[in-house]
Tab-separated table of N, CA and C and ligand atoms in Angstrom:
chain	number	residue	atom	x	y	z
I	1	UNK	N	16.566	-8.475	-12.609
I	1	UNK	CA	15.310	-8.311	-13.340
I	1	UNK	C	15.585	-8.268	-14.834
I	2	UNK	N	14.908	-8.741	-15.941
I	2	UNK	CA	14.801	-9.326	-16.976
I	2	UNK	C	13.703	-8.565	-17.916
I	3	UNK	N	14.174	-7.801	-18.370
I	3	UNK	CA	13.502	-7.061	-19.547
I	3	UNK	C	13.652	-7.402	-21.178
I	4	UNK	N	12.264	-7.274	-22.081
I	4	UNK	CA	12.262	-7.553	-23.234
I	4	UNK	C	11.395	-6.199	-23.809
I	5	UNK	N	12.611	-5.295	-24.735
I	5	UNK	CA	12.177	-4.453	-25.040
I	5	UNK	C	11.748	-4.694	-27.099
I	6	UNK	N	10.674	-4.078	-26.997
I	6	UNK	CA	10.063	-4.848	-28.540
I	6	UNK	C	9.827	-3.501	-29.129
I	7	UNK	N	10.332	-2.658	-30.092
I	7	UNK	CA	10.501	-1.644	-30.856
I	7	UNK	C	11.306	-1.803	-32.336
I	8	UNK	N	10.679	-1.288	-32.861
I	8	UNK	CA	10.833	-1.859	-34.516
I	8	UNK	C	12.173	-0.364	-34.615
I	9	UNK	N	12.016	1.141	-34.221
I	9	UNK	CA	12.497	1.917	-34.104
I	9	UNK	C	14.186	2.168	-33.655
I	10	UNK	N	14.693	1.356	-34.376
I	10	UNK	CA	15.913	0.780	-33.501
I	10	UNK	C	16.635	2.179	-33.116
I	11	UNK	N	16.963	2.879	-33.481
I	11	UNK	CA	17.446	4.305	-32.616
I	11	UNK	C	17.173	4.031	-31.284
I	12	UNK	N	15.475	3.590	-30.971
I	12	UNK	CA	14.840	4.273	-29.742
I	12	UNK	C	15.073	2.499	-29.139
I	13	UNK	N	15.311	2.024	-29.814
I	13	UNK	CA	15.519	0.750	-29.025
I	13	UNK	C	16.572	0.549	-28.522
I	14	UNK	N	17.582	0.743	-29.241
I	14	UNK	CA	19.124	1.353	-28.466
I	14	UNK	C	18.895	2.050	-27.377
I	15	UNK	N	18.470	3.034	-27.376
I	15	UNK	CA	18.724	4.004	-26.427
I	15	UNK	C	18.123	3.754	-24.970
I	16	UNK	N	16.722	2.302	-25.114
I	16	UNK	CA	16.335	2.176	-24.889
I	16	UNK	C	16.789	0.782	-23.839
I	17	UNK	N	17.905	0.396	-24.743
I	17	UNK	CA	18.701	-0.969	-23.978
I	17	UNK	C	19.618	-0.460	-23.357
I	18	UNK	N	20.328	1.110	-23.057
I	18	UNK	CA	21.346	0.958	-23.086
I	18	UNK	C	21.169	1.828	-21.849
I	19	UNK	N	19.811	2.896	-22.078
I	19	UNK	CA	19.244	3.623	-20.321
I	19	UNK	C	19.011	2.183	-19.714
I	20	UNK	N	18.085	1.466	-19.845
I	20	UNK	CA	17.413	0.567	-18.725
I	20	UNK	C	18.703	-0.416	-18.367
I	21	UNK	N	19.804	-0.625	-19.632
I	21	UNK	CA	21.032	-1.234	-18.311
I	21	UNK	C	21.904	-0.597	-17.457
I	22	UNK	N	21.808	0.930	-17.877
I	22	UNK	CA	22.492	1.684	-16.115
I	22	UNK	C	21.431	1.359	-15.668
I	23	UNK	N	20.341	1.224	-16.179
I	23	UNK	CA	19.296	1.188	-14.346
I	23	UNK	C	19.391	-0.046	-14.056
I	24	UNK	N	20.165	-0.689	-14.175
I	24	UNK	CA	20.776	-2.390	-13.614
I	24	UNK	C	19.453	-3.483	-14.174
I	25	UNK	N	19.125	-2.735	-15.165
I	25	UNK	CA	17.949	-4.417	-15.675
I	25	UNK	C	18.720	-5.682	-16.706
I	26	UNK	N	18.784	-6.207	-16.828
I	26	UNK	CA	19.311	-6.979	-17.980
I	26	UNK	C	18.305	-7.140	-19.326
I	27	UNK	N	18.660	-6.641	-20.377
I	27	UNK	CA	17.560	-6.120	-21.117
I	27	UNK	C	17.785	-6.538	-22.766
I	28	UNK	N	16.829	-7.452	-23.066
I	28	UNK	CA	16.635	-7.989	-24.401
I	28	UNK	C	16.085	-7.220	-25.365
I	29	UNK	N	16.520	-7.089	-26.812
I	29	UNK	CA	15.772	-6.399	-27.758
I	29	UNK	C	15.242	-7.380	-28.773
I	30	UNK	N	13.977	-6.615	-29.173
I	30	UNK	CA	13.261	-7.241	-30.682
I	30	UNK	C	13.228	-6.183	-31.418
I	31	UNK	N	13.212	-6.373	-33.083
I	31	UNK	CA	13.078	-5.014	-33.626
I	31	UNK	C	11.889	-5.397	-34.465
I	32	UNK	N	10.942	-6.847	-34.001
I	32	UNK	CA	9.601	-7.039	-35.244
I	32	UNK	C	8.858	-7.917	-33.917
I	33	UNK	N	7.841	-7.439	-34.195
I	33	UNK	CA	6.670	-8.556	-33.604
I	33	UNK	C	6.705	-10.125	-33.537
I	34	UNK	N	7.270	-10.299	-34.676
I	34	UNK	CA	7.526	-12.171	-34.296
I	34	UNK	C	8.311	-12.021	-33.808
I	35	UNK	N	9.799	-11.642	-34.006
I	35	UNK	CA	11.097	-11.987	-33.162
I	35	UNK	C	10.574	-11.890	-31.089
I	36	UNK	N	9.825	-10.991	-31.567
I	36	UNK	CA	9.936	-10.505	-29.936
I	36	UNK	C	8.978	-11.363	-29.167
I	37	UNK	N	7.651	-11.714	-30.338
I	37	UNK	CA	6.798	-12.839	-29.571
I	37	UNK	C	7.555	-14.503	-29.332
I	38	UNK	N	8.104	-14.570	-30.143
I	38	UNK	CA	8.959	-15.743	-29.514
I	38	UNK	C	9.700	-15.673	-28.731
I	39	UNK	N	10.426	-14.710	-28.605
I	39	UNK	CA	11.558	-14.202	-27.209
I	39	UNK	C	10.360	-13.960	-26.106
I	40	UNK	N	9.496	-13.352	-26.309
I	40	UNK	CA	8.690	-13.393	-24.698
I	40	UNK	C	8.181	-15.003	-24.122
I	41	UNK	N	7.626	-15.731	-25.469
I	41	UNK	CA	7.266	-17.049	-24.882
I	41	UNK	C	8.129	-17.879	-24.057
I	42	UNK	N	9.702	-18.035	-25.267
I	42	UNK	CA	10.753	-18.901	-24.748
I	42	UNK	C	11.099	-18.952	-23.353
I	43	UNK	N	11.533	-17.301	-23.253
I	43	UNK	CA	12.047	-16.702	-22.222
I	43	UNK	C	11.528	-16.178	-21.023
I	44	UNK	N	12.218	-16.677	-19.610
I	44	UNK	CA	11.042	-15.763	-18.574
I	44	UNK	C	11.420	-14.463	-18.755
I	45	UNK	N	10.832	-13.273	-18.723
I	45	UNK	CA	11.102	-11.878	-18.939
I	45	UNK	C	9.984	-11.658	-17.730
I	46	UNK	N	10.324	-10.472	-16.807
I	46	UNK	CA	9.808	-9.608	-15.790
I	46	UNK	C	8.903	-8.772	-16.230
I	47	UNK	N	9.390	-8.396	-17.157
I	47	UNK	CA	8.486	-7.296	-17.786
I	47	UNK	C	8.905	-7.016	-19.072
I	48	UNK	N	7.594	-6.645	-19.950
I	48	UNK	CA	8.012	-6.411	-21.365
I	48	UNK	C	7.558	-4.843	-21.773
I	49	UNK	N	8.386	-4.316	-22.409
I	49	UNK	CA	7.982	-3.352	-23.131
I	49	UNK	C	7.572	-2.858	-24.528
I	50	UNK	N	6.774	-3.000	-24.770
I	50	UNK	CA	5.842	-3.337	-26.160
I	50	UNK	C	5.769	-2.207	-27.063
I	51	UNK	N	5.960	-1.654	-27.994
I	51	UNK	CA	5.643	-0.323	-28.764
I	51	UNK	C	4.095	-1.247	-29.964
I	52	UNK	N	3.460	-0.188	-29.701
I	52	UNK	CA	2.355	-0.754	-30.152
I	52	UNK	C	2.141	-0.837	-31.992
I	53	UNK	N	2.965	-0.210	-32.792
I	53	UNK	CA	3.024	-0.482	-33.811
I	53	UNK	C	4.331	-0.992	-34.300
I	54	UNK	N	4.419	-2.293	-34.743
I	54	UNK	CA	5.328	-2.811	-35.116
I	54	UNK	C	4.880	-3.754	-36.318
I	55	UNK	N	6.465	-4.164	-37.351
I	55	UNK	CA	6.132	-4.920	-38.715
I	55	UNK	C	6.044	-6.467	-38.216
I	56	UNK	N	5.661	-7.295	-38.986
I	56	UNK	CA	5.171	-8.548	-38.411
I	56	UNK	C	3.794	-8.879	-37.660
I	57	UNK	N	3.757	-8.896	-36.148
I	57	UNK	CA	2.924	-8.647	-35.608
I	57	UNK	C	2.729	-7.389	-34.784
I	58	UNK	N	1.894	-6.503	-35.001
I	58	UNK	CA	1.463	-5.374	-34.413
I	58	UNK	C	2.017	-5.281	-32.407
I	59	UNK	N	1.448	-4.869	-31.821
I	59	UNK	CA	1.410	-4.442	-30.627
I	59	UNK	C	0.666	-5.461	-29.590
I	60	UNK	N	-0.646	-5.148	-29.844
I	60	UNK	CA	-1.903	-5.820	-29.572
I	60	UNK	C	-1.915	-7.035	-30.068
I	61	UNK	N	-2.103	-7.208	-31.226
I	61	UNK	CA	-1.674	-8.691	-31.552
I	61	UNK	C	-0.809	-9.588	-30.857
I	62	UNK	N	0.655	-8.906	-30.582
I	62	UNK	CA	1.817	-9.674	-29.696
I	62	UNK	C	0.866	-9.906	-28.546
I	63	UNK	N	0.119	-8.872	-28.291
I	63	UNK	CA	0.048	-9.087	-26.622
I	63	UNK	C	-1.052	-9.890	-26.128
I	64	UNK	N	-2.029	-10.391	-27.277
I	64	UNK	CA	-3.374	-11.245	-27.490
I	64	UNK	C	-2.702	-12.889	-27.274
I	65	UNK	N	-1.062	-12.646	-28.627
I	65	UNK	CA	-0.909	-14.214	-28.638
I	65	UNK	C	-0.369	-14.319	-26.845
I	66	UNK	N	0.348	-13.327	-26.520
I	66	UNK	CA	1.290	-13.733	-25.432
I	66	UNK	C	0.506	-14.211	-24.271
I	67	UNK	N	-0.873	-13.193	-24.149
I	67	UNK	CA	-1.809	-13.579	-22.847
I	67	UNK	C	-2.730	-14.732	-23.004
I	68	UNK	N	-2.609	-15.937	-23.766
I	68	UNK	CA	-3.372	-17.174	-24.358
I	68	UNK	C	-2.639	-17.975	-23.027
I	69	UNK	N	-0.895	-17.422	-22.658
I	69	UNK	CA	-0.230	-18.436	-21.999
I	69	UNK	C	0.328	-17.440	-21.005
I	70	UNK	N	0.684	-16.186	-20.856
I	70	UNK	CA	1.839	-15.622	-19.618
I	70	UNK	C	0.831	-14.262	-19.527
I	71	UNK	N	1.397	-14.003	-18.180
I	71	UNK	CA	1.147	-13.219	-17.630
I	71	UNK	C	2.011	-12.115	-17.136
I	72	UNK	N	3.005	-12.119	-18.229
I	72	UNK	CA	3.882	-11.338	-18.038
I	72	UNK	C	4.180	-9.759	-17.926
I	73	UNK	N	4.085	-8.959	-17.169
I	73	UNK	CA	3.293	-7.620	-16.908
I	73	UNK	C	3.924	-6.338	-18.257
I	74	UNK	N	2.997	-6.171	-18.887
I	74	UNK	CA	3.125	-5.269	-20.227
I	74	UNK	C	3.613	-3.624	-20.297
I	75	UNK	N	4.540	-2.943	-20.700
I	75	UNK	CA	4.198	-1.822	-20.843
I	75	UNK	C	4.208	-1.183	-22.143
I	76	UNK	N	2.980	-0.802	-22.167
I	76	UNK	CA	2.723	-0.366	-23.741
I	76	UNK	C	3.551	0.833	-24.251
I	77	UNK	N	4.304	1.149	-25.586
I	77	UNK	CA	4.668	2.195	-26.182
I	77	UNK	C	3.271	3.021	-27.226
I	78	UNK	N	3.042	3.858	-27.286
I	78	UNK	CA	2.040	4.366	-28.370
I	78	UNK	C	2.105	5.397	-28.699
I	79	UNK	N	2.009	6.002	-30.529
I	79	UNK	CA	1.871	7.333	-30.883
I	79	UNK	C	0.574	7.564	-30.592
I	80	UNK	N	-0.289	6.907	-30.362
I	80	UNK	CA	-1.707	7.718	-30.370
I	80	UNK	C	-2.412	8.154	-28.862
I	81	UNK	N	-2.677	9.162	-28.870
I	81	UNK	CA	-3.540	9.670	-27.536
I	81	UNK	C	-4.841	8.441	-27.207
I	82	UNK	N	-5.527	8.287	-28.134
I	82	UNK	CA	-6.733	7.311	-27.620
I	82	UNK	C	-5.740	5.994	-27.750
I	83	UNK	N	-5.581	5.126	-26.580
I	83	UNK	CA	-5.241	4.468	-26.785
I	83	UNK	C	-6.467	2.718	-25.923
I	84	UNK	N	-5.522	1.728	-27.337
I	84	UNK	CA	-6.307	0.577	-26.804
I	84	UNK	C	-5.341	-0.403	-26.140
I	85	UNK	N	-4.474	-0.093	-25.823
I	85	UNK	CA	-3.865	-1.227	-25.660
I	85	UNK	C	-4.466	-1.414	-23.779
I	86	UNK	N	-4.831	-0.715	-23.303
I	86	UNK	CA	-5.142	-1.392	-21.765
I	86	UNK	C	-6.049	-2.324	-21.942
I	87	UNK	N	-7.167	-2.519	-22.880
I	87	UNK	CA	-7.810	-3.151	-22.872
I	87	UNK	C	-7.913	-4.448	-23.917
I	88	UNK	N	-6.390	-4.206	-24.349
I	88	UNK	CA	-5.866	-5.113	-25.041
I	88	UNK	C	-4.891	-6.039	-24.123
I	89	UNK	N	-5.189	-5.621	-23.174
I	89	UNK	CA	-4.745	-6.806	-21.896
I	89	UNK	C	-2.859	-6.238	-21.142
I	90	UNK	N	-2.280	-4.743	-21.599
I	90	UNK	CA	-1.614	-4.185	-21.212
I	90	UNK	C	-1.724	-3.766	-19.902
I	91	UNK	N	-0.766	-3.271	-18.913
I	91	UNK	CA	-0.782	-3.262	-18.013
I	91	UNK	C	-0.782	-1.882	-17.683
I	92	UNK	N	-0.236	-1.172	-18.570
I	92	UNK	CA	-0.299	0.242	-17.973
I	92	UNK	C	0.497	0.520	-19.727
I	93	UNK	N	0.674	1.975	-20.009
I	93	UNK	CA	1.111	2.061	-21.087
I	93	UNK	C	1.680	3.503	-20.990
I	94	UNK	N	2.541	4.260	-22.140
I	94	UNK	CA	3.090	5.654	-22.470
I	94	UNK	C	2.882	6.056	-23.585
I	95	UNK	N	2.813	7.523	-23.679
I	95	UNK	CA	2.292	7.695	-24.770
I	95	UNK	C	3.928	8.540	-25.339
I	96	UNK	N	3.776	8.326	-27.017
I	96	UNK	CA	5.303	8.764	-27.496
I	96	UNK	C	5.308	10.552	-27.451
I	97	UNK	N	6.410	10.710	-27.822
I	97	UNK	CA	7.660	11.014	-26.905
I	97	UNK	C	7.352	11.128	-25.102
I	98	UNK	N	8.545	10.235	-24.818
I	98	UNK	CA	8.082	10.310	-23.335
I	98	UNK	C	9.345	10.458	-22.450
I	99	UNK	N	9.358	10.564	-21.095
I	99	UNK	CA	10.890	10.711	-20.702
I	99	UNK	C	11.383	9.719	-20.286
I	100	UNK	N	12.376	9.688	-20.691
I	100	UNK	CA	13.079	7.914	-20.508
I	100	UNK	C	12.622	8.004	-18.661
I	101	UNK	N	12.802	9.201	-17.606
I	101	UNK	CA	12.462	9.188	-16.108
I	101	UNK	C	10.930	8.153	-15.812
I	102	UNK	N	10.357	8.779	-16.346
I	102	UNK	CA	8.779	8.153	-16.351
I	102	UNK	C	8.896	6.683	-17.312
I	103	UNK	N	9.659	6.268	-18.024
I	103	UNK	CA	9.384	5.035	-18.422
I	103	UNK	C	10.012	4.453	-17.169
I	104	UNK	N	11.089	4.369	-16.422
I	104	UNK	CA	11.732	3.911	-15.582
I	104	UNK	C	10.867	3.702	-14.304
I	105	UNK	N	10.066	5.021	-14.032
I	105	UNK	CA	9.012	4.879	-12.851
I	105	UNK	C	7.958	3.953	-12.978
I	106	UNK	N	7.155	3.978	-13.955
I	106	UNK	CA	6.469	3.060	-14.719
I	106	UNK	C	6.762	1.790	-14.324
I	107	UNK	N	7.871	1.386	-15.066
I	107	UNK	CA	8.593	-0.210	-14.918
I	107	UNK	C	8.794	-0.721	-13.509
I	108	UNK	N	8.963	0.453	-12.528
I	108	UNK	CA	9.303	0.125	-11.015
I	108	UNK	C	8.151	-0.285	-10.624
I	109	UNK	N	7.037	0.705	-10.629
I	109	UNK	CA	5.486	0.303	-10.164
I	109	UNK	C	5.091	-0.937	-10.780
I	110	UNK	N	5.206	-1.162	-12.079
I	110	UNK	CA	4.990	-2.725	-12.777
I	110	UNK	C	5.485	-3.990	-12.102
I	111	UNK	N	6.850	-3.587	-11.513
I	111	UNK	CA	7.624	-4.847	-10.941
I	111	UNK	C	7.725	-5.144	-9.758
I	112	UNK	N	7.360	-4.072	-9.173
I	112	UNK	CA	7.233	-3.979	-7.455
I	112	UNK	C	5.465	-4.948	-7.738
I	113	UNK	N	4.480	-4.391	-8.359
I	113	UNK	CA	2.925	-4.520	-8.148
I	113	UNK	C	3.042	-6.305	-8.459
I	114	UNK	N	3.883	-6.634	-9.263
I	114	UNK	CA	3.996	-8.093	-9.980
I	114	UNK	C	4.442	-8.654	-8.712
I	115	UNK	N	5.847	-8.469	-8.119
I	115	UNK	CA	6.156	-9.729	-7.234
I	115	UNK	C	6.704	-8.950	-5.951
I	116	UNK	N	5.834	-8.461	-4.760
I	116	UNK	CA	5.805	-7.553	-3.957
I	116	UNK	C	7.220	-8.256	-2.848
I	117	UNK	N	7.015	-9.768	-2.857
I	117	UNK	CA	7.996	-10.257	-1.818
I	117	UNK	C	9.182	-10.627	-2.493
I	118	UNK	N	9.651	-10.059	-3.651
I	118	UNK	CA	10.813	-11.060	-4.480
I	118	UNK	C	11.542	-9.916	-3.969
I	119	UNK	N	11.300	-8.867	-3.784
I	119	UNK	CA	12.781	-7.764	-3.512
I	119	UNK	C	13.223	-8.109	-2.165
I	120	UNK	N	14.972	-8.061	-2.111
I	120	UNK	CA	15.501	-8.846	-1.121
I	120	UNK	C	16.242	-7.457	-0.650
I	121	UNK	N	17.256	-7.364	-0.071
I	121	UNK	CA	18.193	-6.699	0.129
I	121	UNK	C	18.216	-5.015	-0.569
I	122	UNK	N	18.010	-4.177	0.176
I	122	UNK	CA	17.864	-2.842	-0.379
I	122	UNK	C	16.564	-2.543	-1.059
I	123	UNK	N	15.879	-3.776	-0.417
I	123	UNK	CA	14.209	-3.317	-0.753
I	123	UNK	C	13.828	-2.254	-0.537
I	124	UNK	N	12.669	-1.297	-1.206
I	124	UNK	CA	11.923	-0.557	-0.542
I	124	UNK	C	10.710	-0.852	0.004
I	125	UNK	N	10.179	-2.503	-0.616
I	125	UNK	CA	8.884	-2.492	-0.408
I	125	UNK	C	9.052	-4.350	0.085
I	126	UNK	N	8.984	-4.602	1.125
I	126	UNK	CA	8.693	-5.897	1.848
I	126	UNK	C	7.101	-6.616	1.897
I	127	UNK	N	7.153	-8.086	1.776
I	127	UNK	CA	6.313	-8.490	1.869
I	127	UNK	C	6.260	-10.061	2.277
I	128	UNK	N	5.058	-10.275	2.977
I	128	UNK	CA	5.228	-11.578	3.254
I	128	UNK	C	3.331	-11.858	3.292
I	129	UNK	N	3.419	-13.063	2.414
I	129	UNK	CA	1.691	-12.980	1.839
I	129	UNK	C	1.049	-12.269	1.859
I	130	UNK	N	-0.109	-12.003	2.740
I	130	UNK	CA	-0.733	-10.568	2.590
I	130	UNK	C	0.210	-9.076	3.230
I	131	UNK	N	0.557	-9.460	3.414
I	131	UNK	CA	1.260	-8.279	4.471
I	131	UNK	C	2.508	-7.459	3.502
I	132	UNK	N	2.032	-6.353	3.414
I	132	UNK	CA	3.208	-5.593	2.652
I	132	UNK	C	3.674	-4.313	3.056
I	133	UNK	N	4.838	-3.492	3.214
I	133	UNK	CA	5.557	-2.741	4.125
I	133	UNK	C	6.004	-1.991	2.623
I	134	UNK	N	5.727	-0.871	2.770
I	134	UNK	CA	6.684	0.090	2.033
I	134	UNK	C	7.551	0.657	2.629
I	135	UNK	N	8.579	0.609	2.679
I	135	UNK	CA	9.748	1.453	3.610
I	135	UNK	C	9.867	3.078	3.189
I	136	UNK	N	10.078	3.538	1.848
I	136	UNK	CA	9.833	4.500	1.672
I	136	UNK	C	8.934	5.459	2.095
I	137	UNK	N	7.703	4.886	1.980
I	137	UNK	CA	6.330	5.842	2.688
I	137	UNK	C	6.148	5.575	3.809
I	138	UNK	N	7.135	4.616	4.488
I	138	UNK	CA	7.108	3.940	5.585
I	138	UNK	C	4.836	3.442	5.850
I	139	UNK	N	4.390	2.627	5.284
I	139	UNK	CA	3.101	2.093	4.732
I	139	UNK	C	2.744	0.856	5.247
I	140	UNK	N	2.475	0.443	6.011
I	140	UNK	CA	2.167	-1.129	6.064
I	140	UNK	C	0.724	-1.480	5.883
I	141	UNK	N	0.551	-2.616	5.219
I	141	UNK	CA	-0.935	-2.768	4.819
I	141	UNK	C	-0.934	-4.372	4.565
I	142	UNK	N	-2.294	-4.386	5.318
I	142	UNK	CA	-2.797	-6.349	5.558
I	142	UNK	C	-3.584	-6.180	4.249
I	143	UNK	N	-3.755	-7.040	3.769
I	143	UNK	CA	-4.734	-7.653	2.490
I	143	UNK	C	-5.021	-5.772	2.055
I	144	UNK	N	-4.382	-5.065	1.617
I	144	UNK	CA	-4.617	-4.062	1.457
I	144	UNK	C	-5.301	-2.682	2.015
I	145	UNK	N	-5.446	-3.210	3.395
I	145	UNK	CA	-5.627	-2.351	4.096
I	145	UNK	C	-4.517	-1.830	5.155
I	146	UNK	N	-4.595	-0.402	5.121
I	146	UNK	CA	-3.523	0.087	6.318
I	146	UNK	C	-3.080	-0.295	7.804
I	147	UNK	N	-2.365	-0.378	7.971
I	147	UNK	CA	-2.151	-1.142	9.540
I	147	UNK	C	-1.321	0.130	10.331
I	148	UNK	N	-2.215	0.263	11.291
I	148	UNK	CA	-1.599	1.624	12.076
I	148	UNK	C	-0.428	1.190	13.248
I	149	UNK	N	0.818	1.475	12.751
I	149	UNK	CA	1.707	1.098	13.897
I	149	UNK	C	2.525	1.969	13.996
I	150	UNK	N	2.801	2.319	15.298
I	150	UNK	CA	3.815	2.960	16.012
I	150	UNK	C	5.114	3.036	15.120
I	151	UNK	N	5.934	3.883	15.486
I	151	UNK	CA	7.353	3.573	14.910
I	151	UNK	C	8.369	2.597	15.047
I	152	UNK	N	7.837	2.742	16.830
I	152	UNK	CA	8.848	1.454	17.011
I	152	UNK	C	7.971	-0.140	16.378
I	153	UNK	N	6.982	-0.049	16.451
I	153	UNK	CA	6.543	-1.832	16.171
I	153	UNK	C	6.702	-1.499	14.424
I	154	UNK	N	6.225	-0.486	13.511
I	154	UNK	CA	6.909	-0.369	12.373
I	154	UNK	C	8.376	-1.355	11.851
I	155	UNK	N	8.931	-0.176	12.697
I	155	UNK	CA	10.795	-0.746	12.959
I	155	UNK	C	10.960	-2.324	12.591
I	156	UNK	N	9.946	-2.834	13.712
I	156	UNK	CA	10.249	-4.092	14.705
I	156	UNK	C	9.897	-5.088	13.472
I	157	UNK	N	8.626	-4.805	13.013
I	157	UNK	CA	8.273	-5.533	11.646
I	157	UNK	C	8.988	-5.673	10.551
I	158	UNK	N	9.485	-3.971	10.168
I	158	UNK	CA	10.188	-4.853	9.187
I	158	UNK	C	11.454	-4.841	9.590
I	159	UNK	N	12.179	-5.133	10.103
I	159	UNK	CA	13.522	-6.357	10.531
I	159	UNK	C	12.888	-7.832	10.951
I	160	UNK	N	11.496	-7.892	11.330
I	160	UNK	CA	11.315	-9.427	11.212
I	160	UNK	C	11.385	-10.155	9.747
I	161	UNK	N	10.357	-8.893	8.514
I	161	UNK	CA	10.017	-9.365	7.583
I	161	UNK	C	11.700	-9.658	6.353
I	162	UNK	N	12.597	-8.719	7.098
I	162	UNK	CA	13.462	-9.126	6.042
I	162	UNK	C	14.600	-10.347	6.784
I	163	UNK	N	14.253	-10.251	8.154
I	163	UNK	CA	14.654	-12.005	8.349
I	163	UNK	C	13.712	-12.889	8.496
I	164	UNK	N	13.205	-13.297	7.838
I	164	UNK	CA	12.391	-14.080	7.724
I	164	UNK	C	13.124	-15.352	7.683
I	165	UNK	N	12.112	-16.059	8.493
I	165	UNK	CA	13.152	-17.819	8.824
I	165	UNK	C	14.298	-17.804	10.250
I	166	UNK	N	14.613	-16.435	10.327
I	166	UNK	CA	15.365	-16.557	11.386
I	166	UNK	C	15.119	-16.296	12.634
I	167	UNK	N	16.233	-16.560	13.597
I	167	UNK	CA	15.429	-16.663	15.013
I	167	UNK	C	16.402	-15.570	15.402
I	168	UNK	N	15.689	-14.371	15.981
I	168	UNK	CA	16.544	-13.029	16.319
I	168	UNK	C	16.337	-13.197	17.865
I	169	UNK	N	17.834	-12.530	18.132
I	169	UNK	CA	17.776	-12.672	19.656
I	169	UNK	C	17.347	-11.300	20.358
I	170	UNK	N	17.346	-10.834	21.560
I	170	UNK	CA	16.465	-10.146	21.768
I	170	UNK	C	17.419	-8.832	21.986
I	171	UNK	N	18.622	-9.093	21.885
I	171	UNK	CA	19.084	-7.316	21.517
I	171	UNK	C	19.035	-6.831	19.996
I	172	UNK	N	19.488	-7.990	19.139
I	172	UNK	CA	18.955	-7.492	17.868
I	172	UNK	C	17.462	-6.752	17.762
I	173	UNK	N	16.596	-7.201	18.588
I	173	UNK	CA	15.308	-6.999	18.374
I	173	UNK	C	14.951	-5.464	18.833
I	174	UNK	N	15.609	-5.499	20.023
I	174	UNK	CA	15.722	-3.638	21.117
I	174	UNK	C	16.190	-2.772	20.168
I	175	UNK	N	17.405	-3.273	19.838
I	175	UNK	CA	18.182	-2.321	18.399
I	175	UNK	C	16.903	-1.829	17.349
V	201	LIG	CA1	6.899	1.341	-34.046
């Protein structure tokens, strides 16, 4: 996963590249609004993290030019309590000082909600078109509604959903 972190604050942008790569992201910095709006266009990025006042182009501004073309899922930085950036087309946002824990949770819910079937291996959350399985809450839900299953057909589902394509034989399946 592919992060573009955009903070003019370089202290907090450091600190900021250097938590989210123990948390295994691969993670780009901007320290001005243009640099970073061209790095989001060029580049596919997963998710961006935006601080809403920055020199060059502002916050909102970045995130006006960026949504003309991508849909790339936003998380806003902000000193101010009233904030605009959700309706500046952000996806969810924090307000400053915050704990690097909760920016991290944040970013998970952002990237899980963006591409529910891209997590492979050590997923928590499976999916296959409508159909999505949280393993953690152990959750399954059709087009967003709950699907009441047993433990064992639970089970049974998701080992189909994470072989998907394959043809399981029928002790794998008992297992
Ligand atoms: Ca700033």
């Amino acid at each position: 996963m592919k992060l573009l972190v955009i903070e003019d604050e370089v202290k907090l942008a450091e600190y900021l590249r250097k938590g989210l790569t123990e948390e295994g992201y691969v993670v780009d910095v901007a320290h001005n609004g243009v640099d970073g709006l061209h790095l989001a266009m060029e580049a596919d990025y997963d998710l961006l993290v935006l601080d809403g006042m920055l020199p060059g182009i502002d916050g909102l501004g970045l995130l006006a030019a960026l949504r003309l073309s991508k849909q790339t899922p936003v998380l806003m930085l902000t000193a101010r309590i009233r904030v605009k950036g959700l309706q500046g087309g952000a996806d969810d946002y924090l307000v400053k000082p915050f704990a690097f824990s909760e920016l991290v949770a944040r970013i998970q819910v952002l990237l899980r909600r963006a591409r529910p079937a891209r997590d492979a291996e050590g997923a928590t959350v499976l999916g296959l078109s409508d159909l999505e399985m949280d393993l953690l809450r152990r959750k399954a839900t059709r087009a967003g509604r709950r699907l009441d299953l047993t433990a064992k057909e639970f089970t049974l589902l998701a080992l189909l959903l994470r072989r998907q394509g394959e043809v399981l034989s029928r002790t794998e399946i008992a297992e």
